[in-house]
Coordinates of C-alpha atoms in Angstrom, one line a residue:
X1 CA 0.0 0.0 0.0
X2 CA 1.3 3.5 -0.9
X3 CA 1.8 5.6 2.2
X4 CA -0.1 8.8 1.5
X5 CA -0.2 11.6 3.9
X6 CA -3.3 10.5 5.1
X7 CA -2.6 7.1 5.7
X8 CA 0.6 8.6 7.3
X9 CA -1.5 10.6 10.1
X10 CA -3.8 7.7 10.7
X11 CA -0.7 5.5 11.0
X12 CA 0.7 7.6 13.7
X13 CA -2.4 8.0 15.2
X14 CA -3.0 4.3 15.9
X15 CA 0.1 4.5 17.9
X16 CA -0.6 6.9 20.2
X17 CA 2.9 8.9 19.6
X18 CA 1.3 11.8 17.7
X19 CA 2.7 14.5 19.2
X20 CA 5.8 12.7 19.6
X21 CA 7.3 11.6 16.2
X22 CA 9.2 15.1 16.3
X23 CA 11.0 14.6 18.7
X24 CA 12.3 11.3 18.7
X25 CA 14.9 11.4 15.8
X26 CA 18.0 11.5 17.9
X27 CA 20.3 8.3 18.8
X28 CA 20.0 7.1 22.5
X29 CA 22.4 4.8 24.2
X30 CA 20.3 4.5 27.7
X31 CA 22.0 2.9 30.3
X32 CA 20.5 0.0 32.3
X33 CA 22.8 0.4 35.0
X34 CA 21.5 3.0 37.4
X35 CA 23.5 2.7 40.2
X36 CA 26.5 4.5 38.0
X37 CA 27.4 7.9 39.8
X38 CA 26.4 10.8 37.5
X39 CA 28.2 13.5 39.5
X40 CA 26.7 17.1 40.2
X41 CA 23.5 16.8 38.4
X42 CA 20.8 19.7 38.1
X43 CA 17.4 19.9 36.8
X44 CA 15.7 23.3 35.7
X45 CA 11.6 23.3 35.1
X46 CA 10.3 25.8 33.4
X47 CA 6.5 26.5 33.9
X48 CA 4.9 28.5 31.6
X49 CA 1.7 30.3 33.0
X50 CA -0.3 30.5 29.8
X51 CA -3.2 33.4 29.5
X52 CA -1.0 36.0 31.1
X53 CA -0.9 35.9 35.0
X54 CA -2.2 38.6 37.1
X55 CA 1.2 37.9 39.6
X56 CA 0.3 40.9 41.4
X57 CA -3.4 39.2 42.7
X58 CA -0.7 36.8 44.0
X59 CA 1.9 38.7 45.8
X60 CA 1.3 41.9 47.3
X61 CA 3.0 44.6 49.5
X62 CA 2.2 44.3 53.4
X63 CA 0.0 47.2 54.8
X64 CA 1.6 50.4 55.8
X65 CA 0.0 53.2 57.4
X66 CA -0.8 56.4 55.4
X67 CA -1.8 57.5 52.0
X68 CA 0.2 57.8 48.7
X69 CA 2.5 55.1 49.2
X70 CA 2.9 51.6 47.8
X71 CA 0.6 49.5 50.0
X72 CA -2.6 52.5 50.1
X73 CA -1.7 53.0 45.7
X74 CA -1.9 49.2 45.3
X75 CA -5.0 48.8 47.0
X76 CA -7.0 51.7 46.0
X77 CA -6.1 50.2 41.9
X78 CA -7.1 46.4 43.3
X79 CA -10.2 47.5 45.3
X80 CA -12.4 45.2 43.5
X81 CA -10.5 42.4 45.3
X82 CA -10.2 43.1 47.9
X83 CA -12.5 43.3 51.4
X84 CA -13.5 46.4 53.4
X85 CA -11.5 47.1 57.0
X86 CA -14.5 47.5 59.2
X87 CA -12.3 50.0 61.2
X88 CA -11.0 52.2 58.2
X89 CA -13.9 51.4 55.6
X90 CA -10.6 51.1 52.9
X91 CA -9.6 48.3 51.1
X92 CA -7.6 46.0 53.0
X93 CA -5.4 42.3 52.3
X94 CA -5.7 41.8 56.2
X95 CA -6.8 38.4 56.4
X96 CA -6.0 37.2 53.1
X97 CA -2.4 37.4 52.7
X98 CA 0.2 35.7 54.4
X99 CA 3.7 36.6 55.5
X100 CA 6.3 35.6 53.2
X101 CA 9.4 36.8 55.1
X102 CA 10.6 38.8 52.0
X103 CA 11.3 42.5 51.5
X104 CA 12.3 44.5 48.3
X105 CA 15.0 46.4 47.2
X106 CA 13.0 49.6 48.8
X107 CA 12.7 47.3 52.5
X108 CA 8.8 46.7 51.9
X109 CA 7.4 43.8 52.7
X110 CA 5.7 40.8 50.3
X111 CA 2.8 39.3 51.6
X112 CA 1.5 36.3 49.5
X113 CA -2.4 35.0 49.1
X114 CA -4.1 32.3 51.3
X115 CA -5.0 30.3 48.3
X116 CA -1.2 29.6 48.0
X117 CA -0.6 29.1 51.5
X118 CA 0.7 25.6 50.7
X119 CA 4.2 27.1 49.4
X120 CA 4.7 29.2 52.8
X121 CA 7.3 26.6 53.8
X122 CA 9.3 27.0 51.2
X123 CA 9.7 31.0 51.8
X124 CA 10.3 30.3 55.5
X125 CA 13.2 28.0 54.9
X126 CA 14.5 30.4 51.7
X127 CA 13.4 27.9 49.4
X128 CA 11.3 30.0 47.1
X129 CA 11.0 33.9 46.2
X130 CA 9.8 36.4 43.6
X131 CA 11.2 38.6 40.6
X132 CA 8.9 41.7 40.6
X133 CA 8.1 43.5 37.6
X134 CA 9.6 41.2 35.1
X135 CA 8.8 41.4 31.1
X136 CA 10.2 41.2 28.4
X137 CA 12.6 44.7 27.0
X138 CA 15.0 46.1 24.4
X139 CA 16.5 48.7 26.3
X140 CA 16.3 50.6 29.8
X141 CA 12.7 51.7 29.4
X142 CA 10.7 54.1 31.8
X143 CA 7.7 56.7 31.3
X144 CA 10.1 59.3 30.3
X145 CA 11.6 57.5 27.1
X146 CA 8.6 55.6 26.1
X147 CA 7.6 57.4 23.6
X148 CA 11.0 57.2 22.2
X149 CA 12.1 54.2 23.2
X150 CA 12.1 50.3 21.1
X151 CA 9.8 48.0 22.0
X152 CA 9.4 44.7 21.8
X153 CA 6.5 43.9 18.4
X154 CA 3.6 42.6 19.1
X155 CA 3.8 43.0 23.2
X156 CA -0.1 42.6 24.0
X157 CA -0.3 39.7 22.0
X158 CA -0.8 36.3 23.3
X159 CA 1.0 34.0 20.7
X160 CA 4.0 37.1 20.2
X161 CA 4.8 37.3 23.7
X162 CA 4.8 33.5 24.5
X163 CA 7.2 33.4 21.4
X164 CA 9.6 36.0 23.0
X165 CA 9.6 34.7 26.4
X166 CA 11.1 31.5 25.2
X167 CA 13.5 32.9 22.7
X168 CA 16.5 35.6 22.6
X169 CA 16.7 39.1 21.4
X170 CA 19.5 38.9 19.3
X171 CA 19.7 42.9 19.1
X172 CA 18.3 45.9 20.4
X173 CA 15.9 46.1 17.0
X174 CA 13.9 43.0 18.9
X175 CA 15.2 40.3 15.8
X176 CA 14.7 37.1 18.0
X177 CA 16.2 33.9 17.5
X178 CA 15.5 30.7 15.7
X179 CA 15.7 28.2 18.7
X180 CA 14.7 28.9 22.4
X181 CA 16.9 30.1 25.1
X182 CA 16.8 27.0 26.9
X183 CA 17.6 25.2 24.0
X184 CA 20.6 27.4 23.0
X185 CA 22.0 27.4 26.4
X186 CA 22.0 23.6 26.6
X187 CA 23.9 24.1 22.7
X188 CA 26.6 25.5 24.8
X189 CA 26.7 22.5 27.5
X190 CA 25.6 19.1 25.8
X191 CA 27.9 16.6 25.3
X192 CA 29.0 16.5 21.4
X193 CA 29.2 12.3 22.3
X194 CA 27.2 10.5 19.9
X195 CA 24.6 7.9 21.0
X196 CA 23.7 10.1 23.7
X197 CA 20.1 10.5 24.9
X198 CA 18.5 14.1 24.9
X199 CA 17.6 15.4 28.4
X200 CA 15.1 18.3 27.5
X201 CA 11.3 17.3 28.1
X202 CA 8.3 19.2 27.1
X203 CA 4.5 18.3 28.4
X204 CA 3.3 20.8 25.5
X205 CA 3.5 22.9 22.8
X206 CA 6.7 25.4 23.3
X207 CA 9.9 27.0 20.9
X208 CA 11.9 27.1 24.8
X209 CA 14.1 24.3 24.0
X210 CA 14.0 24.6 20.4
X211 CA 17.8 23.4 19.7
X212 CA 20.6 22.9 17.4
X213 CA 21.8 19.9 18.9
X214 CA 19.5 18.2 20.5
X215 CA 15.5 17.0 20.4
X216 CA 13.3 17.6 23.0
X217 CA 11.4 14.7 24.3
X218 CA 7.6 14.4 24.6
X219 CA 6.8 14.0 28.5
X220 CA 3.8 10.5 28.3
X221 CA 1.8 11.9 30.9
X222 CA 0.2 8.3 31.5
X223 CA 3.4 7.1 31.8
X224 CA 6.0 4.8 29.6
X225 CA 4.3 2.6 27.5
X226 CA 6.2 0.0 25.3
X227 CA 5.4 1.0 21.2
X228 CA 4.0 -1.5 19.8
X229 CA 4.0 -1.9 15.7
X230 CA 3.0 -5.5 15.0
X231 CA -0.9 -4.3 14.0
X232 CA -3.3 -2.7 12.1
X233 CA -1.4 -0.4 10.0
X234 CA 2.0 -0.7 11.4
X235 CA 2.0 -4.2 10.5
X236 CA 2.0 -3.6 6.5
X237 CA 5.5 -1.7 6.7
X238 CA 6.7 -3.2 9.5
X239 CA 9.5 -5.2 7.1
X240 CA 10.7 -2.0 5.9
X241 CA 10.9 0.2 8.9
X242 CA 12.9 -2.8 10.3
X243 CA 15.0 -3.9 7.1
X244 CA 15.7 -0.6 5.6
X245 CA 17.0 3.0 6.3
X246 CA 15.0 5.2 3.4
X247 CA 17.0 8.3 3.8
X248 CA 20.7 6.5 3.9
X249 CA 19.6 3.2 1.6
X250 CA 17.7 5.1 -1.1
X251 CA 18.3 2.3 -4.0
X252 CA 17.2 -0.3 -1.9
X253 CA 15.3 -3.0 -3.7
X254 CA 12.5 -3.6 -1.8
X255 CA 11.5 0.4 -2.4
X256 CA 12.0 2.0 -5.5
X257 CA 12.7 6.0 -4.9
X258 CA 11.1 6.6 -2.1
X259 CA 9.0 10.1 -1.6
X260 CA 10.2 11.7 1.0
X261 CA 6.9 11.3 3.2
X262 CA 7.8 7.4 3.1
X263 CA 11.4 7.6 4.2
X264 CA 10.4 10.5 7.1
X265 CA 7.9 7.6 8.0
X266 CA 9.7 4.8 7.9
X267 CA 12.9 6.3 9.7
X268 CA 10.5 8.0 12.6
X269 CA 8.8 4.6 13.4
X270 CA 12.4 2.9 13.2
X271 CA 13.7 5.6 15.7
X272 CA 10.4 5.4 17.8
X273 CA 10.9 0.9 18.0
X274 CA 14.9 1.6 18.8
X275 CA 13.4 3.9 22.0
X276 CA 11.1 2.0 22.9
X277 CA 13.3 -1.3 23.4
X278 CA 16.5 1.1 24.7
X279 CA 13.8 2.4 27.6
X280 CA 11.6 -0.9 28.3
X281 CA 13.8 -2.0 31.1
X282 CA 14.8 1.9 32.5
X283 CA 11.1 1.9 32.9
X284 CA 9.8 -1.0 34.2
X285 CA 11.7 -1.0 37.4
X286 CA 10.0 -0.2 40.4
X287 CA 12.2 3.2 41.5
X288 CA 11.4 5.3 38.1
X289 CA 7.2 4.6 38.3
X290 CA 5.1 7.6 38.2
X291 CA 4.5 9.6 41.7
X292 CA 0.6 9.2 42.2
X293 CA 1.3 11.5 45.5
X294 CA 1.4 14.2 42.8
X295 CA -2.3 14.9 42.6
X296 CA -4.9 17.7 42.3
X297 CA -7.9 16.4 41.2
X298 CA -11.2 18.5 40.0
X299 CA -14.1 15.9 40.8
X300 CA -12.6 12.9 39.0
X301 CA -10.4 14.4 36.9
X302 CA -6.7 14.8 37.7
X303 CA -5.2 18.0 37.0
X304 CA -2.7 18.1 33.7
X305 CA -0.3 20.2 35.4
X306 CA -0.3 16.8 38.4
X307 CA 0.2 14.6 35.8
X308 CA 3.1 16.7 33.8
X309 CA 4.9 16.7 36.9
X310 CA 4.2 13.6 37.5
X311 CA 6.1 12.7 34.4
X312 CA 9.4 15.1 35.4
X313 CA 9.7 13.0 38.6
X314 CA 9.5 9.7 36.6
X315 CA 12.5 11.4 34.0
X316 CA 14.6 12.8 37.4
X317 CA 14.6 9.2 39.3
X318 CA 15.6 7.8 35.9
X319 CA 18.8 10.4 35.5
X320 CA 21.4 7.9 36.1
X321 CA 20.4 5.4 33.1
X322 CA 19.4 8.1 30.1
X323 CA 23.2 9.4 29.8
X324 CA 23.4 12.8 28.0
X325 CA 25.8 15.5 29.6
X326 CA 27.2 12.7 31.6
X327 CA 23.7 12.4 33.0
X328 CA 24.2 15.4 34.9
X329 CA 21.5 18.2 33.9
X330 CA 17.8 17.8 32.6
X331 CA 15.7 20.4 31.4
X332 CA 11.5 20.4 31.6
X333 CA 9.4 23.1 30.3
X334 CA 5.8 22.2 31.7
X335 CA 2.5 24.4 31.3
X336 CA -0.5 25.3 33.2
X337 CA -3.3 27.5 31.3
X338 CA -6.5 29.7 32.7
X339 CA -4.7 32.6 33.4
X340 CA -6.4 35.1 31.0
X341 CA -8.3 36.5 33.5
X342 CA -10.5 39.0 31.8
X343 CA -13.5 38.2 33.8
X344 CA -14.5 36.7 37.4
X345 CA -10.6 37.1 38.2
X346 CA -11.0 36.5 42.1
X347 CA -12.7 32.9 41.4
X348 CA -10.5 31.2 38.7
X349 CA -7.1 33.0 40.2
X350 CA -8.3 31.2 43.5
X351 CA -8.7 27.9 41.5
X352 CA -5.4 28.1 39.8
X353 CA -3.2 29.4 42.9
X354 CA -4.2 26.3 44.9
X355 CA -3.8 24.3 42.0
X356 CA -0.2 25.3 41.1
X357 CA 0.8 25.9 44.6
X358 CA -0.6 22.2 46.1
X359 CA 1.0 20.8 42.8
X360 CA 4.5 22.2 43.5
X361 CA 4.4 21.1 47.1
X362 CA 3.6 17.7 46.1
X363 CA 6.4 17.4 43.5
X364 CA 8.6 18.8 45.5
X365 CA 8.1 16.6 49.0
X366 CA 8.1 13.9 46.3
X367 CA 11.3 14.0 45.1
X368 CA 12.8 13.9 48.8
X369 CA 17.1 14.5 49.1
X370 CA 17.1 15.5 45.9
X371 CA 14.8 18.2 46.0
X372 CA 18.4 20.7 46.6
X373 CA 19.1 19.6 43.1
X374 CA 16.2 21.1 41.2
X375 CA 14.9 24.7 40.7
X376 CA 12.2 25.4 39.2
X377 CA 10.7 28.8 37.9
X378 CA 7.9 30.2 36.2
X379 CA 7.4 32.4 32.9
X380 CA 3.9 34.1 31.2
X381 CA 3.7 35.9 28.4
X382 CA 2.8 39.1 30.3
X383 CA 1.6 40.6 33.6
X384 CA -1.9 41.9 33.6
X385 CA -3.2 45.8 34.1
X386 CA -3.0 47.4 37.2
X387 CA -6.8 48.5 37.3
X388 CA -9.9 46.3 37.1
X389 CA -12.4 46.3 34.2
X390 CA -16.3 45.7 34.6
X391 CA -16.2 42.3 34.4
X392 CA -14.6 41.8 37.6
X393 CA -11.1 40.9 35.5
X394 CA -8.1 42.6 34.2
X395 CA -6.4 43.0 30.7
X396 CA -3.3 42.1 29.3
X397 CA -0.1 44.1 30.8
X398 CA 3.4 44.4 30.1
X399 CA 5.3 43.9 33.3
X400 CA 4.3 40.8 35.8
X401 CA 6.3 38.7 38.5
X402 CA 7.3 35.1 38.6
X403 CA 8.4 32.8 41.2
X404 CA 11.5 30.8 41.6
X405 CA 12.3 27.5 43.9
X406 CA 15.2 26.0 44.6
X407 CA 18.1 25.6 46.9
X408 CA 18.8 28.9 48.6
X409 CA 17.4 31.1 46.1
X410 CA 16.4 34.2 48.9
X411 CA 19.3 34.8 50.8
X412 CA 18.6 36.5 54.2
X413 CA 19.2 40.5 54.7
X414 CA 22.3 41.5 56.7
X415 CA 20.9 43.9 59.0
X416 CA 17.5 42.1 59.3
X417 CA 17.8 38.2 60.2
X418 CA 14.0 37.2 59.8
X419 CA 13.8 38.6 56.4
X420 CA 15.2 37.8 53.2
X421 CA 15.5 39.7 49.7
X422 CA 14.1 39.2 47.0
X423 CA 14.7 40.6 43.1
X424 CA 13.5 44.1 42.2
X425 CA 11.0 46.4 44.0
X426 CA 7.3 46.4 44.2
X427 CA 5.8 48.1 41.4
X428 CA 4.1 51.6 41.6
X429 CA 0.1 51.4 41.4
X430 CA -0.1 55.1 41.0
X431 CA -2.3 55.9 37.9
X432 CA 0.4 57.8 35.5
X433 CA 3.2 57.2 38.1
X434 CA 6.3 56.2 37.7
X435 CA 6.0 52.3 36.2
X436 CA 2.5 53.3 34.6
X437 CA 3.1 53.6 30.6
X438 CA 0.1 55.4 30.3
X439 CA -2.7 53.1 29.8
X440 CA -2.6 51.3 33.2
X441 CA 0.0 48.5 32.1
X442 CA 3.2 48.3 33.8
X443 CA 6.6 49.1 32.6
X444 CA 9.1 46.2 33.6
X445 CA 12.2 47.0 35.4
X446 CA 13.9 43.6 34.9
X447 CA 14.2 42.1 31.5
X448 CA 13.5 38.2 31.1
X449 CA 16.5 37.9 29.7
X450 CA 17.7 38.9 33.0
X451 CA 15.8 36.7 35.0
X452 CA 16.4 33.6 32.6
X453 CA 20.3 34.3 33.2
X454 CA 19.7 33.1 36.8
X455 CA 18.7 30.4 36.3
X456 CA 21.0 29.1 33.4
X457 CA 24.1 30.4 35.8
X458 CA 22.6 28.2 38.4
X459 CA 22.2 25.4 35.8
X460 CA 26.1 25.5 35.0
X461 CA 26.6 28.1 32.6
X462 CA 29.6 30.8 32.7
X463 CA 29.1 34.2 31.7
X464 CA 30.4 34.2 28.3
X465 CA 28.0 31.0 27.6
X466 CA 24.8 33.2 29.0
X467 CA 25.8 36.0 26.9
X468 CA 25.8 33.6 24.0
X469 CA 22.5 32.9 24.6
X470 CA 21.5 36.5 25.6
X471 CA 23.6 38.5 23.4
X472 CA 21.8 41.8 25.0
X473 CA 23.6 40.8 28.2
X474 CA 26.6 41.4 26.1
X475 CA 25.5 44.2 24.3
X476 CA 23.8 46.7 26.6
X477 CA 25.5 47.7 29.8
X478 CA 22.0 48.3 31.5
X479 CA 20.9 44.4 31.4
X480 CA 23.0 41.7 33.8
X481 CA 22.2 38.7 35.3
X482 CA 20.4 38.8 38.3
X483 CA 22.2 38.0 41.7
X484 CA 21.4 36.0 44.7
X485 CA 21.2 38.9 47.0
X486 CA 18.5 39.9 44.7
X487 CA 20.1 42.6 42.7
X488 CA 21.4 42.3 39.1
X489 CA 25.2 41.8 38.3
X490 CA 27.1 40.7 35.5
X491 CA 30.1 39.5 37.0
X492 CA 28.7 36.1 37.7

């Protein structure tokens, strides 16, 4: 039988692995022996808050006494979510923000929301913290330059802004780059050995770890499951996708000039069978099955994010057998949507902060002593508007926040021993103030560029390796890495 396009798609589709014949074209030499020490391995998880979180419903300054300042700005803008003080008859977050033991650049305190009260451990023990007023930026950009200033294209838009989040700004004109950051900065670390397997995982769609030299791999969310070719379909080219390579044996007799659909076929189902046997045994032993602790369920139906993370554990207790970079880093990008909040905000934030933060706990309490060994932190396309519309929602923004877990990532303050910093300052509500670009959207202070350097300095990279990736790091003395003591600095 011919294979036809169509037939190709249904083909695929019988087996499940849709979504994953992209990825699975590079050569794997797994490992069965697991107990082999892989030396000072990292893992970096990238969750990508789809819709555009409103970080500042989240996170918000504690309450200080008097007018015109950050707390009495902020809630005056928010007052729509926020209850009455019986004793004032203002706004108020008493009562429905916790404590989390950070303060800003300027010495003002973050308080976080009850609905993510399950992550207050990991603040208390320095575990976690928060970048405010993060987006995405060409140059130093305030409300005096605006109007003169480049901008990134596109910078409302959904499908734009998820786009430049997870790539680089090759210049200041905003030209971005082919592959993601992620994937570029793992370009400068993989190992050049052939046979080994790719470390980067995705649970969905993303250009993050778009790379040069290596393939991203699908994350099964149900779990490994053995490919199986000997039916329907499968079964009529299963001769050829076993006897012949298309692309490399073009003149072989049993097909006669291939079309190129055939040979990208035959060659993706001959990869797919090679993984599939190379993995069988990493995955059927009892220390790499997925975590069913990891759970957050709506009625009967288990959350994706759950099961996505689900998937990342499986792939960290697996580390020693799947080799690549001498089995010592692993990159995830993961995703959790519902975060275009335009109307009802207070309800489906409420749903999605418990989700996230319950989820992250989980994972995290999951993965036990190695739980110093991964970071994890958070990206969305953009932050949302400072005021409220008549819907009881907010619009899409410019600058936002994002959260970061790991090993020591808020360091404490010298001259203040019960609090710790984090990166940046809280963000002025003031209508036409200072981080206001005129239309209620705020300007950001910290590139992502800026923020992503963290974490790929944490993941192993020098300075000359981030700026590869970042090339504005390199270009523009205003943007450098951020620091630990929640500052930015170049000279990592």
């Amino acid at each position: 039988m011919k294979v036809t396009r169509r037939n190709f798609v249904r083909g695929i589709g019988a087996t499940g692995l849709a979504t994953m014949v992209p990825s699975i074209s590079f050569n794997v030499n797994a490992s069965t022996n697991c107990d082999e020490n892989n030396g000072d391995y990292k893992a970096l998880i990238c969750v990508f808050l789809k819709g555009g979180n409103d970080f500042f419903h989240q996170v918000v300054p504690n309450v200080i006494e008097g007018d015109n300042n950050v707390y009495s700005k902020y809630t005056q803008r928010r007052s729509a979510f926020l209850p009455t003080s019986e004793s004032t008859n203002e706004p108020t977050i008493e009562g429905q923000y916790w404590d989390a033991q950070l303060k800003d650049e300027n010495g003002k305190s973050i308080f976080i929301h009850n609905d993510m009260s399950e992550l207050s451990t990991f603040f208390q023990t320095g575990n976690a913290n928060v970048v405010l007023n993060v987006g995405t930026l060409l140059q130093d950009t305030n409300n005096q330059n605006l109007s003169t200033a480049k901008l990134p294209s596109n910078l409302f838009a959904h499908n734009k802004q998820q786009e430049a989040w997870q790539r680089s700004f090759l210049n200041s004109d905003g030209d971005e780059s082919k592959n993601g950051w992620l994937g570029r900065a793992i370009d400068e670390i993989q190992d050049d050995i052939d046979g080994a397997i790719s470390n980067n995982f995705y649970g969905g769609p993303h250009e993050l770890m778009d790379s040069e030299k290596t393939e991203a791999v699908y994350l099964s969310k149900s779990g490994f499951d053995p490919l199986r070719l000997s039916f329907g379909r499968m079964g009529t080219y299963y001769q050829n996708i076993f006897g012949i390579n298309y692309i490399h044996s073009p003149s072989a007799s049993s097909v006669s000039h291939p079309s190129p659909l055939t040979a990208a076929y035959a060659n993706a189902m001959k990869s797919a069978h090679f993984y599939s046997d190379k993995l069988r045994s990493i995955f059927s032993s009892s220390d790499v099955q997925p975590d069913e602790s990891i759970s957050y369920k709506s009625g009967n139906t288990e959350s994706n994010f759950a099961l996505q993370l689900r998937a990342v554990r499986q792939m960290i207790q697996a580390r020693k057998c799947l080799g690549g970079t001498n089995g010592t880093r692993q990159v995830f990008f993961v995703e959790l949507g519902g975060f275009d909040t335009h109307a009802e905000q207070e309800l489906r934030q409420s749903d999605l902060m418990k989700e996230f933060s319950t989820v992250t706990n989980l994972f995290y309490a999951s993965l036990g002593t190695m739980n110093d060994s991964v970071m994890t932190g958070t990206l969305s396309e953009f932050g949302r508007t400072m005021h409220t519309n008549d819907r009881n929602g907010t619009d899409h923004g410019w600058g936002g926040g994002q959260f970061l877990f790991g090993p020591t990532v808020a360091h404490p303050i010298e001259d203040d021993i019960e609090s710790r910093r984090c990166f940046g300052k809280y963000p002025d509500f003031d209508e036409a103030g200072d981080d206001d670009n005129g239309e209620g959207r705020l300007i950001p202070k910290i590139s992502h560029e800026e923020y992503a350097g963290y974490m790929l300095n944490w993941l192993g990279l020098e300075a000359h390796q981030i700026q590869e990736v970042f090339p504005l790091l390199r270009d523009d003395p205003h943007f450098e890495v951020m620091s630990a003591s929640g500052v930015v600095n170049n000279n990592l």
